[in-house]
Structures are given as C-alpha cells and as structure tokens.
Short mmCIF file of C-alpha atoms in Angstrom, two decimals:
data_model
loop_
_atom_site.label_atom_id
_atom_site.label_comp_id
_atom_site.label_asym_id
_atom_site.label_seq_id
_atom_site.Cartn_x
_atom_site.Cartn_y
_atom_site.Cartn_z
CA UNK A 1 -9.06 -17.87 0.92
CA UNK A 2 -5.66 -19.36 -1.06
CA UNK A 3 -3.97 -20.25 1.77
CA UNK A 4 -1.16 -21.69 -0.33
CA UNK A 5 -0.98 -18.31 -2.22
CA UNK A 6 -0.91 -15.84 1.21
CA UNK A 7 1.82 -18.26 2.67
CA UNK A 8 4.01 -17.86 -0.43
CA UNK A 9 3.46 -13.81 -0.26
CA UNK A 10 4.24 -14.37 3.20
CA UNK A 11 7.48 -15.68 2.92
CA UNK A 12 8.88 -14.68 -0.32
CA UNK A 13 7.43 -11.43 -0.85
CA UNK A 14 6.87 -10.55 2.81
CA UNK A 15 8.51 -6.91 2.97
CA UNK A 16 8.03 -5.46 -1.42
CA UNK A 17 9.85 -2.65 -1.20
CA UNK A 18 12.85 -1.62 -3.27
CA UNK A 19 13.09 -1.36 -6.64
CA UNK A 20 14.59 -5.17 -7.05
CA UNK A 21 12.01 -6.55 -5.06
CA UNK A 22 8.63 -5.00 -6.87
CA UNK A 23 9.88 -6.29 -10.23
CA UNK A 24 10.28 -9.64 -9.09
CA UNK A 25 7.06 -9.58 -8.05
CA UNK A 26 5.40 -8.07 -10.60
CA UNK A 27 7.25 -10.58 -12.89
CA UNK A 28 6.23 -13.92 -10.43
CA UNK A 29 2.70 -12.28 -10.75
CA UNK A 30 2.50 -12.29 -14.63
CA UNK A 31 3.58 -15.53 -14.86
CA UNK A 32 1.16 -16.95 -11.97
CA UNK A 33 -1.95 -15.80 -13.76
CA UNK A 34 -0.44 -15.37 -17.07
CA UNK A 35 -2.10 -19.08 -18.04
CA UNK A 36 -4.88 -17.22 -18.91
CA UNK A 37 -5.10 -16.00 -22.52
CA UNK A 38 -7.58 -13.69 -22.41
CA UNK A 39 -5.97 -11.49 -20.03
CA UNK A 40 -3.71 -8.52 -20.46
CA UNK A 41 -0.88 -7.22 -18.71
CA UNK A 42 0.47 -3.64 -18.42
CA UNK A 43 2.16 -1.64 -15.95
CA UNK A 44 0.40 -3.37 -13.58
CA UNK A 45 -2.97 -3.16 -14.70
CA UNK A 46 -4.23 -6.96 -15.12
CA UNK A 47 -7.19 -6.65 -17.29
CA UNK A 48 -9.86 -8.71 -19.44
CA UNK A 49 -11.88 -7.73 -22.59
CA UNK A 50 -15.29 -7.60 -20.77
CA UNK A 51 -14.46 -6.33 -17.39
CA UNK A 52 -16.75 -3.94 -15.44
CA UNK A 53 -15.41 -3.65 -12.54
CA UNK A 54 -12.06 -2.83 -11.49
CA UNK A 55 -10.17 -3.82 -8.33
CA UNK A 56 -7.77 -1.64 -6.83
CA UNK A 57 -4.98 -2.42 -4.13
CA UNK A 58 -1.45 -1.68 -3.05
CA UNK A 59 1.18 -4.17 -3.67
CA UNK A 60 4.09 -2.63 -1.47
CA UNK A 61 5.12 -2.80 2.09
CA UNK A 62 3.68 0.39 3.80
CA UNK A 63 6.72 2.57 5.78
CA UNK A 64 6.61 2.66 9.13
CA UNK A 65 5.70 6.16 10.66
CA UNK A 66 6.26 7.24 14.49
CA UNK A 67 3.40 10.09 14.00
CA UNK A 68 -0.05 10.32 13.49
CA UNK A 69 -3.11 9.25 14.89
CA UNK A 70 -3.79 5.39 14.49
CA UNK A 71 -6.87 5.94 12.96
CA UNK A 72 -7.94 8.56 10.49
CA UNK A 73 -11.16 9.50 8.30
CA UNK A 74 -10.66 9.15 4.69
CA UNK A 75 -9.52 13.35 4.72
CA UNK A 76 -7.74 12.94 7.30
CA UNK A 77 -5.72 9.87 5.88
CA UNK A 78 -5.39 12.12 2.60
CA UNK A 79 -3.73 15.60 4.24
CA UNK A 80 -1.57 13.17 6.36
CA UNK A 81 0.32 11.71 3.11
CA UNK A 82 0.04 14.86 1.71
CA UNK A 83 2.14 16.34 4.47
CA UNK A 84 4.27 13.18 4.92
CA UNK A 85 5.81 13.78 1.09
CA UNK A 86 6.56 17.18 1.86
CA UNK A 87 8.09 16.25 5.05
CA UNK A 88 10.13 13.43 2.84
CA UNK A 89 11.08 16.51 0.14
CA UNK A 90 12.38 18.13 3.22
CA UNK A 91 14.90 15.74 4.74
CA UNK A 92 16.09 14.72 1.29
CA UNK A 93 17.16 18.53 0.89
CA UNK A 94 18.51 18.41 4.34
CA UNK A 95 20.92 15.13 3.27
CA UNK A 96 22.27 17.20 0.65
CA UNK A 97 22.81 20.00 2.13
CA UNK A 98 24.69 17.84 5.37
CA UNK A 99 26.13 16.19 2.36
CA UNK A 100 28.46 19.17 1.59
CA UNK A 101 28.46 20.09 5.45
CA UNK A 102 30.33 16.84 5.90
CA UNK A 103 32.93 17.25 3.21
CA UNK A 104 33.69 20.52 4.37
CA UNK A 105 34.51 19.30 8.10
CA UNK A 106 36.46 16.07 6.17
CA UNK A 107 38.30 18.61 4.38
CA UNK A 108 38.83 21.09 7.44
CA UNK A 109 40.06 17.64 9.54
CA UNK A 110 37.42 18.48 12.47
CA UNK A 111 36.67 14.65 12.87
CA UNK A 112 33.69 15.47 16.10
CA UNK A 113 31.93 17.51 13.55
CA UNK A 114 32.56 15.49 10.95
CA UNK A 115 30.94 12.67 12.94
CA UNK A 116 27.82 14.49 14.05
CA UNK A 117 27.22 15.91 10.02
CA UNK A 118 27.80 12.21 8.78
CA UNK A 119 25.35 10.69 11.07
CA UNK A 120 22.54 13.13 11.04
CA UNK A 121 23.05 12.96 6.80
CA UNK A 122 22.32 9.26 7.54
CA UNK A 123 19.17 9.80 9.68
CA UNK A 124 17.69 12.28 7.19
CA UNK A 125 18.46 9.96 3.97
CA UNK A 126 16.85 7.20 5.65
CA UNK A 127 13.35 9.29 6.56
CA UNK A 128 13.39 10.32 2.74
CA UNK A 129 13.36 7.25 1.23
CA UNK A 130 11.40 5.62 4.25
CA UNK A 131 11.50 2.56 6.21
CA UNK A 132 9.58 -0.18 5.57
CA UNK A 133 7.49 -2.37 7.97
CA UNK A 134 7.54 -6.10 8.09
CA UNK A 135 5.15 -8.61 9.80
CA UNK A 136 2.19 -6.77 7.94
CA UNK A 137 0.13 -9.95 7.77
CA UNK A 138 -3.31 -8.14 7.20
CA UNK A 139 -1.71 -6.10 4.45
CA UNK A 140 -0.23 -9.55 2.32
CA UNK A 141 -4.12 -11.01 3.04
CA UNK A 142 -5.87 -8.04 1.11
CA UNK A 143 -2.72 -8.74 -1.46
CA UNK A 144 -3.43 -12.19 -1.66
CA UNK A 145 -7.54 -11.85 -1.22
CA UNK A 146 -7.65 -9.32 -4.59
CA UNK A 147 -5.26 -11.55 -6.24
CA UNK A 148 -7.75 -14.69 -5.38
CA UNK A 149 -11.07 -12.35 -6.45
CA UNK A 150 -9.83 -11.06 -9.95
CA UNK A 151 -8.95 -15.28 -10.38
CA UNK A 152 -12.40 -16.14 -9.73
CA UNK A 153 -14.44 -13.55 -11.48
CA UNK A 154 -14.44 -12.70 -14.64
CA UNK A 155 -15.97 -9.38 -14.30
CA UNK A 156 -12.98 -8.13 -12.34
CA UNK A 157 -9.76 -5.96 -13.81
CA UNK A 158 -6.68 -5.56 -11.24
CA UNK A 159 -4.88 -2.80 -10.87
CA UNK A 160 -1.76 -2.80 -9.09
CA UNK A 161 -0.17 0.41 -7.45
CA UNK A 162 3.11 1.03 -5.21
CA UNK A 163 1.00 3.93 -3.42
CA UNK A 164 -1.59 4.12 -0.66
CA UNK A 165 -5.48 3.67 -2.90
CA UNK A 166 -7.45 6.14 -0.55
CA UNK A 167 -7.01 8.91 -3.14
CA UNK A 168 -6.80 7.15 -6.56
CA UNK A 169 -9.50 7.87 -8.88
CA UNK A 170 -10.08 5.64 -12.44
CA UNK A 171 -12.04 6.93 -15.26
CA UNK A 172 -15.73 6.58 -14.88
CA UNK A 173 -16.68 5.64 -18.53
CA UNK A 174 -13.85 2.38 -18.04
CA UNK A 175 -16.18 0.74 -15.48
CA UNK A 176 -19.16 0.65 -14.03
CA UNK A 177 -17.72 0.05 -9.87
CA UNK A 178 -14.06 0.71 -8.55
CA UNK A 179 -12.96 -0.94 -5.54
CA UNK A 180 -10.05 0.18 -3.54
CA UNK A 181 -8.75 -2.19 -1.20
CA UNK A 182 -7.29 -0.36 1.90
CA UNK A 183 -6.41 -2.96 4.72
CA UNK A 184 -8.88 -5.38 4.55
CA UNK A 185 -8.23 -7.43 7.33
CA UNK A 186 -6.50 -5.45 10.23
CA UNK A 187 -9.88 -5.40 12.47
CA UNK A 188 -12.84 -7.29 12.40
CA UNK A 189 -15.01 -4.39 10.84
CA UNK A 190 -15.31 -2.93 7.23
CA UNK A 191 -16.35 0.12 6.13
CA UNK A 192 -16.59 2.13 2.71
CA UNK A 193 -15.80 5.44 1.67
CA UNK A 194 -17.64 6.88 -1.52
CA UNK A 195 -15.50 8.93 -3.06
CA UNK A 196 -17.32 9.39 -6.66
CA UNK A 197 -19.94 8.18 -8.53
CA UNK A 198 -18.52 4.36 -8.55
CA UNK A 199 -15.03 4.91 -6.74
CA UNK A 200 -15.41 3.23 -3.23
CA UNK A 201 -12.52 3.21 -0.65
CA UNK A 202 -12.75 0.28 1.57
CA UNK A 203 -10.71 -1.09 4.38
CA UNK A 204 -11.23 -1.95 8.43
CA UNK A 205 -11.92 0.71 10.60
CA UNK A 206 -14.20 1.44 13.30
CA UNK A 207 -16.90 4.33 14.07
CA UNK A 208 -16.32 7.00 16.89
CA UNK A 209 -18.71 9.77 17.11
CA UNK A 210 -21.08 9.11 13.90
CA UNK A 211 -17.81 9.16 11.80
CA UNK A 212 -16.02 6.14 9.95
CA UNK A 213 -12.04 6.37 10.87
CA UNK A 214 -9.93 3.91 8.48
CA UNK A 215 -7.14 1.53 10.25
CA UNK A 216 -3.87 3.77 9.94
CA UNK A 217 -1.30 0.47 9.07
CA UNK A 218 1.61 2.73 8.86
CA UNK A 219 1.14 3.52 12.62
CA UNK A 220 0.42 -0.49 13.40
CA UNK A 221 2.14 -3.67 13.52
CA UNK A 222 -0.17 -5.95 12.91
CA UNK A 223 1.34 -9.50 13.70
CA UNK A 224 -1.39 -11.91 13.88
CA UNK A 225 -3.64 -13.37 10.81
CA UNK A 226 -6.46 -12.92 10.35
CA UNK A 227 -9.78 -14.35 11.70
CA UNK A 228 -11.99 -13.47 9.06
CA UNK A 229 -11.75 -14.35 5.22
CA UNK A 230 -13.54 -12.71 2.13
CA UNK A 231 -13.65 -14.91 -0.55
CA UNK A 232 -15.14 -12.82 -3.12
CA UNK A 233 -16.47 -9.31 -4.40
CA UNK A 234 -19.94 -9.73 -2.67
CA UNK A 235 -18.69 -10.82 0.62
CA UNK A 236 -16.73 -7.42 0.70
CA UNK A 237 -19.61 -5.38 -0.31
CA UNK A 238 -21.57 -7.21 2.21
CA UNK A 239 -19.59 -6.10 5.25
CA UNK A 240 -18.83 -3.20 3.97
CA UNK A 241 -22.41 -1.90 3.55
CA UNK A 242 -22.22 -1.19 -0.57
CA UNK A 243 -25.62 -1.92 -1.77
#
C-alpha cells in the first residue's frame, strides 16, 4: 500500500465533493501519473494501448444519509439510489416552490412566516444537492489502492466516476474482466457480485442468511484505517472469491 499517496488523499483531497474540488483532483491526478507516455487521459478514463482489464471506482465523497439499512444486497443497494434521486428531484421542486412562498410572505411583510418558508427552503436545498461525509478513511484507501494497482500493472485501465459503481456496466468487447471497487476496506471481509459476463461488483460486506449484503458507507462513519491492505489485482480476487 502507498502510504505516502493515501496520506496525501487524506489530507488534501479528504472530502471531493463540489465542482471546484473534483477538478483539482482530477487535474493533480493527470499530472501524478501523467509521466507515463503510453497512457491516455479522458474524462476520467486513464487508459493504455494493451489493457484488458478495466478498474472501476468512485472518486467522490459519498453523502451522508439518515435512512436505510446499513447493509444492503447488491438490489437492494440499486432500488435504494434509485429512490434516493427521486427523493432529491423532490425536495429540489419543493425549494422552488418555498422559493416563491417566501417572496410572497417578504412582500406581504409577515416576517414569522417569512422565517419558517426561508428556513425550510434551506433544509430542502441542502437534501437536494446532499451533504457530504468526511472521515471516510476506508473510502480514500480503495481511492488510493486502485490508483496504486493501475500503477503497477500494465494490464489495468482506470476509470474514474463521481457515482456509486454497483450499477455501472462497460462494454464487453473493450475488456476481457471489469472490476468495480465498492468500499474495499470498511470490514475485514470481501465479497463479489457478478453482475455480467465479466462485470464484478466488489466491496466488504458480510453474509446473513446464505445472502452477501454490501457495507452501506453512506449510512457509516468509518473513522479508523484500515487493518488490511491489497496490494494488487490478485490479492482482491483472492478474498473476494473470483476464480
């Protein structure tokens, strides 16, 4: 494990959330493994001439949600997001609709009102754009462990995405194994989803009933490092169970 690398991401790029702050990273990324020619950047996709395998993870702080079990199966993880943007849709119609509300009780001078439209406005804004968490050490350690994996091997594209990787699917014919990197390090156990042919979701979890559930980080704060490093592509496969 770059040790030097996760305590930079640590306290530099700790909390990658607005706008601002995922273009400087994407730009202090570039640069950090730019030195190699024979990779290409775009849109960040990080990827060589020859590679056959392509690693997936999320670069951005995950929100913090006061709902939801605190850990899911793979479906279960998928129809929660899926009902957390329309919930998100929702309160971002309500803040313009308490928008008006509140320039109608400025204009009418009823100041009480006024009050009680202008702070439930805020409230609602703020759950539609989300809140991010901090302290997500597991989270930068996945960050920093993909980062570390597509250095070492050549065989290895990296894709970079804002979004949770549960549900993302690349083209088949582009490679011959996709890796998504859930939360890597957040217990000591990790499991796989196969969700095509060569799409595997992976990430720490534990098994209740016969059934893998996957570590729910928006529902955790995980403070503490971890205990456990994976220094490459095989080690992950290893505890993971991918033959």
């Amino acid at each position: 494990m770059n040790k030097e690398l996760f305590e930079f991401l640590s306290v530099h790029f700790q909390t990658i959330f607005s706008t601002k702050k995922k273009k400087a990273f994407l730009n202090w990324l570039e640069h950090y493994i730019g030195n190699d020619q024979n990779i290409h950047y775009e849109k960040g996709l990080f990827k060589r001439p020859h590679a056959n395998k392509l690693i997936v993870v999320s670069y951005t702080a995950d929100e913090k949600y006061w709902f939801g079990r605190e850990f899911l199966t793979q479906l279960e993880m998928s129809r929660f997001f899926q009902k957390v943007k329309l919930f998100k849709i929702g309160c971002l119609l309500l803040s313009v609709l308490l928008l008006f509300l509140t320039y109608h009780w400025f204009q009418a001078e009823a100041y009480l009102l006024l009050a009680l439209s202008g702070g439930l406005m805020m409230i609602s804004y703020l759950m539609a754009i989300g809140i991010p968490k901090k302290y997500n050490f597991s989270k930068i350690a996945t960050l920093t462990t993909a980062i570390e994996i597509f250095q070492k091997d050549a065989s290895c594209d990296l894709l970079l995405v804002e979004e949770n990787t549960f549900h993302i699917k690349a083209q088949k014919n582009m490679y011959q194994e996709v890796f998504l990197f859930g939360d890597l390090y957040a217990t000591q156990a990790l499991y796989a989803k196969k969700l095509t042919e060569n799409n595997y979701f992976i990430s720490s979890g534990k098994v209740e009933n016969g059934e893998i559930l996957f570590y729910h980080s928006c529902r955790h704060k995980n403070v503490g490092l971890p205990q456990t490093w994976y220094n490459n592509l095989a080690a992950i496969k290893e505890a993971a169970a991918i033959k």
